[in-house]
PDB file of C-alpha atoms in Angstrom:
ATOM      1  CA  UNK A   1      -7.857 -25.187  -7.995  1.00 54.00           C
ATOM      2  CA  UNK A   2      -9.576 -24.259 -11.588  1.00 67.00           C
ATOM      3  CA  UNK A   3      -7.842 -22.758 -14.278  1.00 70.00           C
ATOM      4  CA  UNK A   4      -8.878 -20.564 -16.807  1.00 75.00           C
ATOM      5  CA  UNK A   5      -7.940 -19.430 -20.208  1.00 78.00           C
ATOM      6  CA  UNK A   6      -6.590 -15.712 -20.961  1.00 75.00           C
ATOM      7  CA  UNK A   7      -5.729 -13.793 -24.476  1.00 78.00           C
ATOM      8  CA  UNK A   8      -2.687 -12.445 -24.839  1.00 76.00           C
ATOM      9  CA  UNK A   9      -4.025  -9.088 -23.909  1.00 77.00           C
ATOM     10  CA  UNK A  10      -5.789  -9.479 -20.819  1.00 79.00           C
ATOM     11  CA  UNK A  11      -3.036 -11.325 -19.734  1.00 74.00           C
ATOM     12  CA  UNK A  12      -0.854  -7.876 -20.240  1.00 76.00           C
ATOM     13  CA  UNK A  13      -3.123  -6.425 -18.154  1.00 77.00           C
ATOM     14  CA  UNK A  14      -3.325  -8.731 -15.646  1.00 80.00           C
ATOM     15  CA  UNK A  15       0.467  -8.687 -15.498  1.00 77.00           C
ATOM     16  CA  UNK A  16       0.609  -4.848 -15.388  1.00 78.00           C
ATOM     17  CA  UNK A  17      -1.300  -4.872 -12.151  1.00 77.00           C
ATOM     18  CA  UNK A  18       1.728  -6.600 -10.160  1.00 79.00           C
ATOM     19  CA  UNK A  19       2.756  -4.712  -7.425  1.00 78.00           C
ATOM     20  CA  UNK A  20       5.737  -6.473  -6.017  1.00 74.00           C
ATOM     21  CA  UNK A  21       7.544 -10.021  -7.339  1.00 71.00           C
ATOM     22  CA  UNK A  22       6.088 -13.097  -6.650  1.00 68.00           C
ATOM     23  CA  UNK A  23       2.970 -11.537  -6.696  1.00 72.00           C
ATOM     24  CA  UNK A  24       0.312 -14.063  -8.467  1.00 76.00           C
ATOM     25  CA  UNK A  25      -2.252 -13.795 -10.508  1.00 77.00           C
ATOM     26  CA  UNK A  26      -4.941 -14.940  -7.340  1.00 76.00           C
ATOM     27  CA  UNK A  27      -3.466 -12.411  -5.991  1.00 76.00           C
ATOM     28  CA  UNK A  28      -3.516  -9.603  -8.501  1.00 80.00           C
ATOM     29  CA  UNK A  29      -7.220 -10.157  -8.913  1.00 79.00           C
ATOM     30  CA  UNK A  30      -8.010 -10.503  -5.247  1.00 78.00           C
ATOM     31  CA  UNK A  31      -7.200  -7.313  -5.489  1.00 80.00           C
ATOM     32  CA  UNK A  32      -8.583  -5.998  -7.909  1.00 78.00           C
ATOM     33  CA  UNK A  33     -11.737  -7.732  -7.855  1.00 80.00           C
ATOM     34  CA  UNK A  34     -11.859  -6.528  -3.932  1.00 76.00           C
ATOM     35  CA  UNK A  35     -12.073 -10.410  -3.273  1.00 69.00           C
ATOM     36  CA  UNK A  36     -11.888 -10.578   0.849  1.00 64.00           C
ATOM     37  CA  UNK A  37      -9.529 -13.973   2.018  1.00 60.00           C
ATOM     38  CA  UNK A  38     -11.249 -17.176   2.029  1.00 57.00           C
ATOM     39  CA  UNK A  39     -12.778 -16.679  -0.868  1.00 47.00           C
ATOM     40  CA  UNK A  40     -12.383 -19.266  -3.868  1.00 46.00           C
ATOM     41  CA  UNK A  41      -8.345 -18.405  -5.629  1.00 44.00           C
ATOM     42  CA  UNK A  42      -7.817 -18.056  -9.415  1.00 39.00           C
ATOM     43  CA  UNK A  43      -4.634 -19.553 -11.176  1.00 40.00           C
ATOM     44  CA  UNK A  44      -3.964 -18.557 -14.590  1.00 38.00           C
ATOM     45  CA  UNK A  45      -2.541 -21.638 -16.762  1.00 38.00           C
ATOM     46  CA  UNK A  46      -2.010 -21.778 -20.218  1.00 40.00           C
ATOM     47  CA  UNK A  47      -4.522 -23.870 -21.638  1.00 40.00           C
ATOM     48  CA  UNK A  48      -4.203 -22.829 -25.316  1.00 41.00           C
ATOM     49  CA  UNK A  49      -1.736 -20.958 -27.615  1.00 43.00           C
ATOM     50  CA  UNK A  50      -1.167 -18.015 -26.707  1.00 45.00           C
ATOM     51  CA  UNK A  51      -1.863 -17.946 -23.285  1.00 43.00           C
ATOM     52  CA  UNK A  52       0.453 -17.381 -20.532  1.00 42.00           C
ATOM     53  CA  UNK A  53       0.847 -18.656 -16.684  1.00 42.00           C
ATOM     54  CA  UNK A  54       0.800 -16.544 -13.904  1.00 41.00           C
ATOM     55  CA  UNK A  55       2.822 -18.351 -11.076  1.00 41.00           C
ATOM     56  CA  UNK A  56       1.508 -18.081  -7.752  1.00 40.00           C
ATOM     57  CA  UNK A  57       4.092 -16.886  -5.588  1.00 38.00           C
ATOM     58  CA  UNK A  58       6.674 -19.047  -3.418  1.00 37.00           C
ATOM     59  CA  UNK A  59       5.315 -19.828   0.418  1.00 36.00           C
ATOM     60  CA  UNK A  60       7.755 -18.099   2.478  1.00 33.00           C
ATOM     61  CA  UNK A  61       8.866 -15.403   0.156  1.00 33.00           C
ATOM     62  CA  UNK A  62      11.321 -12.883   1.712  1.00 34.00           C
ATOM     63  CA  UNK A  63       9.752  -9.425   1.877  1.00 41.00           C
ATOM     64  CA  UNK A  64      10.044  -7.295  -1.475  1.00 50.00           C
ATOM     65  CA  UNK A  65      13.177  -5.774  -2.620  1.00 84.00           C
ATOM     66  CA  UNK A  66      12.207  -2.409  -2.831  1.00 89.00           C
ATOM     67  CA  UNK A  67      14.984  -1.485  -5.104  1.00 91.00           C
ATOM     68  CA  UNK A  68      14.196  -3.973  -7.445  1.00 90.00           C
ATOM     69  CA  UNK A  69      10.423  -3.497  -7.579  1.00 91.00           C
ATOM     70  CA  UNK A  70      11.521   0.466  -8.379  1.00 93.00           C
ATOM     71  CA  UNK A  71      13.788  -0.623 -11.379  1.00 92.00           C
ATOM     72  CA  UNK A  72      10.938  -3.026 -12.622  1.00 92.00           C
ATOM     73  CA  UNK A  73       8.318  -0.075 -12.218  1.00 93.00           C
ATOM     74  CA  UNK A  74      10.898   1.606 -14.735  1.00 93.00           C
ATOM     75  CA  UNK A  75      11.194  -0.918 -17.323  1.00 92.00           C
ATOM     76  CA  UNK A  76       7.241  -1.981 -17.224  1.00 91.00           C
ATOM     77  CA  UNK A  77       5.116  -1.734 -20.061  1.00 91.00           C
ATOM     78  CA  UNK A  78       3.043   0.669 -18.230  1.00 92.00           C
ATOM     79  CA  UNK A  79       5.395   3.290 -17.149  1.00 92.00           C
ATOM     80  CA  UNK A  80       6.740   3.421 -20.397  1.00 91.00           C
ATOM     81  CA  UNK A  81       3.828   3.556 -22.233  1.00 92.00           C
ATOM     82  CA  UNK A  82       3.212   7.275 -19.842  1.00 92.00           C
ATOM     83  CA  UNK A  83       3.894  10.241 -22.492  1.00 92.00           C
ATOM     84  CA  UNK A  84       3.171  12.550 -19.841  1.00 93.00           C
ATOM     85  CA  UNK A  85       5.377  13.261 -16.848  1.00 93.00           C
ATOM     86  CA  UNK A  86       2.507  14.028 -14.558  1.00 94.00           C
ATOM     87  CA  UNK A  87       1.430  10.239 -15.021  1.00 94.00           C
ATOM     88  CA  UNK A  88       4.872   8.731 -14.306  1.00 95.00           C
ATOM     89  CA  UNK A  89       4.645  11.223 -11.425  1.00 95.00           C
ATOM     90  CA  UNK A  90       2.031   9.188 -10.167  1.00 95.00           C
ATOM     91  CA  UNK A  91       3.223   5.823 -11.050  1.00 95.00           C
ATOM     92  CA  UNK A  92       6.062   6.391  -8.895  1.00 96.00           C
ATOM     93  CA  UNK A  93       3.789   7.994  -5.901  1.00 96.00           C
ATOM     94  CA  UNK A  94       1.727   4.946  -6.041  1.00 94.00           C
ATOM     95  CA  UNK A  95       4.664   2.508  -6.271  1.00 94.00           C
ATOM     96  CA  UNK A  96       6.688   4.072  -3.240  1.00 95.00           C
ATOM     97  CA  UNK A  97       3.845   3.851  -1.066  1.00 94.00           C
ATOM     98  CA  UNK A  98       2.618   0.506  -1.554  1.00 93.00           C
ATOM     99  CA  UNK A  99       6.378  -0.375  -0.814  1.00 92.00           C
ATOM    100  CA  UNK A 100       6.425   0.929   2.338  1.00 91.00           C
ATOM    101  CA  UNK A 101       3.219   3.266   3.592  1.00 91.00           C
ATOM    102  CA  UNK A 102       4.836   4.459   7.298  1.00 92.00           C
ATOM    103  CA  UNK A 103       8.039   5.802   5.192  1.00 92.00           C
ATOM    104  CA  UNK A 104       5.746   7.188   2.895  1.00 93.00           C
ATOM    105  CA  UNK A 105       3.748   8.865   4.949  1.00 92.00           C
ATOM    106  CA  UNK A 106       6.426  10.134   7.547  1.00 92.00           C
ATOM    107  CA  UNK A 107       8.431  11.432   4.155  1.00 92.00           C
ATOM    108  CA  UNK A 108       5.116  13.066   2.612  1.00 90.00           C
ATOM    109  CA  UNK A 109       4.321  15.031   6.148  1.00 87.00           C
ATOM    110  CA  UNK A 110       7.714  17.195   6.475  1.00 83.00           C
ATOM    111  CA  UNK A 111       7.437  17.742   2.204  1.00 84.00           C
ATOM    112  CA  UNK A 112       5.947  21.199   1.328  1.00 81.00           C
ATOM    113  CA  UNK A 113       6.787  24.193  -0.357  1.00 77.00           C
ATOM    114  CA  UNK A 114       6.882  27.977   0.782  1.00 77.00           C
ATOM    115  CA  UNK A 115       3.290  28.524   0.224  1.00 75.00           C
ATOM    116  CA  UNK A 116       1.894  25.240  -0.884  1.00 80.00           C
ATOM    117  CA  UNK A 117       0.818  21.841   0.578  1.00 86.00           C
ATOM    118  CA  UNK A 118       2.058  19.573  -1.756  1.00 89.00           C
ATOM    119  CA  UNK A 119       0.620  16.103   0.006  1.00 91.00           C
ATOM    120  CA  UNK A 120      -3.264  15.795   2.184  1.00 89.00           C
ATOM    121  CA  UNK A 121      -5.838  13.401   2.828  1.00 90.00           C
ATOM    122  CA  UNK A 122      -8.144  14.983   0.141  1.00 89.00           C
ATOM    123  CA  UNK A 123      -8.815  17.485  -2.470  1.00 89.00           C
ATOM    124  CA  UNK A 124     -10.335  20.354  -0.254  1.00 89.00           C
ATOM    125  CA  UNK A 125      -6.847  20.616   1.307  1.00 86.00           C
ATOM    126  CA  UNK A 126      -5.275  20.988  -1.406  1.00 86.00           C
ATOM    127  CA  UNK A 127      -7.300  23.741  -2.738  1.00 85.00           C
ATOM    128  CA  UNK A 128      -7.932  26.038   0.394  1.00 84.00           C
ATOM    129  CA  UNK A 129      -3.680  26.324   0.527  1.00 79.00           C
ATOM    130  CA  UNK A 130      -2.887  27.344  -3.252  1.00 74.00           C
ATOM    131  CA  UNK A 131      -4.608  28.285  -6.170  1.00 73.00           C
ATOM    132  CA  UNK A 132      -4.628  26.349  -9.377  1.00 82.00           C
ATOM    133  CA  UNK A 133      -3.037  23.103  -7.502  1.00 85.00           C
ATOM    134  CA  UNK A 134      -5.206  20.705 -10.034  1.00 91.00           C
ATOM    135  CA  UNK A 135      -4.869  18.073  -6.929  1.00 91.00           C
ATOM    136  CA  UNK A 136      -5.234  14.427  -7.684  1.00 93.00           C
ATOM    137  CA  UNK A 137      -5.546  11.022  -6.332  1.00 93.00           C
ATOM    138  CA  UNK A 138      -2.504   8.590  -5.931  1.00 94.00           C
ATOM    139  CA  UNK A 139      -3.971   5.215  -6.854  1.00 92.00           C
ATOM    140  CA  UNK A 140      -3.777   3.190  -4.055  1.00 91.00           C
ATOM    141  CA  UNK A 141      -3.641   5.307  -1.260  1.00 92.00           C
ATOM    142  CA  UNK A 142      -5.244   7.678   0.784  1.00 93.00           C
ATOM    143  CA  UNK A 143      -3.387  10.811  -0.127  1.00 93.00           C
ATOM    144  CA  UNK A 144      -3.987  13.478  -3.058  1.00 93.00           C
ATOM    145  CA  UNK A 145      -0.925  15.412  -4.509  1.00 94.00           C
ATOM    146  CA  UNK A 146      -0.988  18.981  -6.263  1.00 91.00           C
ATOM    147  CA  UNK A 147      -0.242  18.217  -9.898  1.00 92.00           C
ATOM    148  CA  UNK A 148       0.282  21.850 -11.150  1.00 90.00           C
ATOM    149  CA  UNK A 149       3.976  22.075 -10.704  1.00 89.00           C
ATOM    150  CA  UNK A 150       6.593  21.711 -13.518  1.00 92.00           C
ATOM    151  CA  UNK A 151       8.780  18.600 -14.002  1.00 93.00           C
ATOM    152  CA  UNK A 152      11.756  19.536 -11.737  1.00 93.00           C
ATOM    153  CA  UNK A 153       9.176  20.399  -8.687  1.00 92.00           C
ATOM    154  CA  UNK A 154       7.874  16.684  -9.214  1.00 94.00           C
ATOM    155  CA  UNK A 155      11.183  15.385  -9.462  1.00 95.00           C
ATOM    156  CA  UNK A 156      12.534  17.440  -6.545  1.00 94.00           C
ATOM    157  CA  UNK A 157       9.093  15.945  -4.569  1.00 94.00           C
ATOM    158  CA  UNK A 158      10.329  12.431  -5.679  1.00 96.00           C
ATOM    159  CA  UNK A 159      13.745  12.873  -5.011  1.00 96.00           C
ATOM    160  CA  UNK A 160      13.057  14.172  -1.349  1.00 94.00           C
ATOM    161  CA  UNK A 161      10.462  11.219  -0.592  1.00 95.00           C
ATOM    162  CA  UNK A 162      12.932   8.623  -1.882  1.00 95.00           C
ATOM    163  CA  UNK A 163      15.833  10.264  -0.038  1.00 94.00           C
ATOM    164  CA  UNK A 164      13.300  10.086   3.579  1.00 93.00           C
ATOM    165  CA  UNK A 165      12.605   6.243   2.262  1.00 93.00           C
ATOM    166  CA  UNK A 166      16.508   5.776   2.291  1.00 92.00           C
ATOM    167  CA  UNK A 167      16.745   4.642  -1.285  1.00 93.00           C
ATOM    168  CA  UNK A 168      19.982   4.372  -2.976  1.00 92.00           C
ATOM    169  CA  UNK A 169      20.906   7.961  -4.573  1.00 92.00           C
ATOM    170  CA  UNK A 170      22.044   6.321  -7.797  1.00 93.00           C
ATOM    171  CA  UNK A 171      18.169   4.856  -8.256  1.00 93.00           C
ATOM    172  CA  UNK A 172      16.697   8.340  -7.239  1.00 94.00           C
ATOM    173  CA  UNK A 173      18.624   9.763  -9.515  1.00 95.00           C
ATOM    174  CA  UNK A 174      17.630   7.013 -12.484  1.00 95.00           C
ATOM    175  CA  UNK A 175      14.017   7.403 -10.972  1.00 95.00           C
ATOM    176  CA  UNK A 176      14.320  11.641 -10.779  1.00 95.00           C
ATOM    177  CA  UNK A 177      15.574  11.116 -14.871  1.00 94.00           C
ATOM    178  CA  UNK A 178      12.688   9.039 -16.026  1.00 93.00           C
ATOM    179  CA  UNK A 179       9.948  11.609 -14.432  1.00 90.00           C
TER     180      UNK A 179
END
């Protein structure tokens, strides 16, 4: 295994890219990189001040706490750093499907409103049932959302996809508040 040295700030953003505990930094780059398995790993070790480690993640690892990786989502850098709901909007989106796509999906196909589709497989969808829908992409997934609703209609879409997902109602609510 090589190691390499980081800053401070590419470390962040390294970091800001985790998408469940554990998760390591060979990992987080794999990803983002579109690395394919088999491929040579990175580890990232301190080697100087002011670097950091990224820990690969334990062999054998339960599966991810999906409560817990929704409270971390709230207290990350990166959610916080969102002045606009429409962007924690999506934070969220992208978060509760990469915790469990099937639930996403089943929650986001009975979600719609009285004249709109709120969730489809692209853009053109999203424009041929409403005007003004300014759809966009959920990073990291295969769906696009309208975006041109107010706050509570994004929190009420939220609320109902965490409520299919069977989240706790105290962390929809905390989730719902944040938005």
């Amino acid at each position: 295994m090589k190691t390499i040295e980081v800053d401070e700030e590419l470390y962040r953003y390294i970091a800001s890219h985790t998408q469940h505990i554990g998760e390591s930094a060979s990992d987080i780059l794999r990803r983002m990189l579109k690395f394919t398995a088999g491929q040579p790993s990175v580890r990232v070790a301190p080697a100087a001040a002011g670097a950091k480690a990224l820990e690969p993640a334990a062999v054998g690892q339960p599966p991810r706490d999906r409560v817990r990786a929704v409270r971390e989502l709230l207290l990350s850098d990166e959610y916080a750093e969102q002045s606009k709901a429409v962007n924690r909007f999506m934070l969220v989106l992208s978060t509760l499907y990469t915790l469990d796509a099937e639930g996403f999906t089943a929650a986001t196909d009975a979600l719609h409103g009285r004249t709109r589709t709120y969730f489809a497989g692209d853009q053109q969808t999203l424009l041929a049932n409403g005007t003004h829908t300014k759809p966009k992409h959920v990073p990291g997934t295969p769906y696009w959302v309208i975006t041109n609703t107010n706050t509570g209609r994004k929190r009420s879409m939220i609320e109902n996809i965490m409520q299919a997902m069977q989240f706790p109602a105290e962390l929809i609510e905390k989730v719902c508040g944040t938005v």
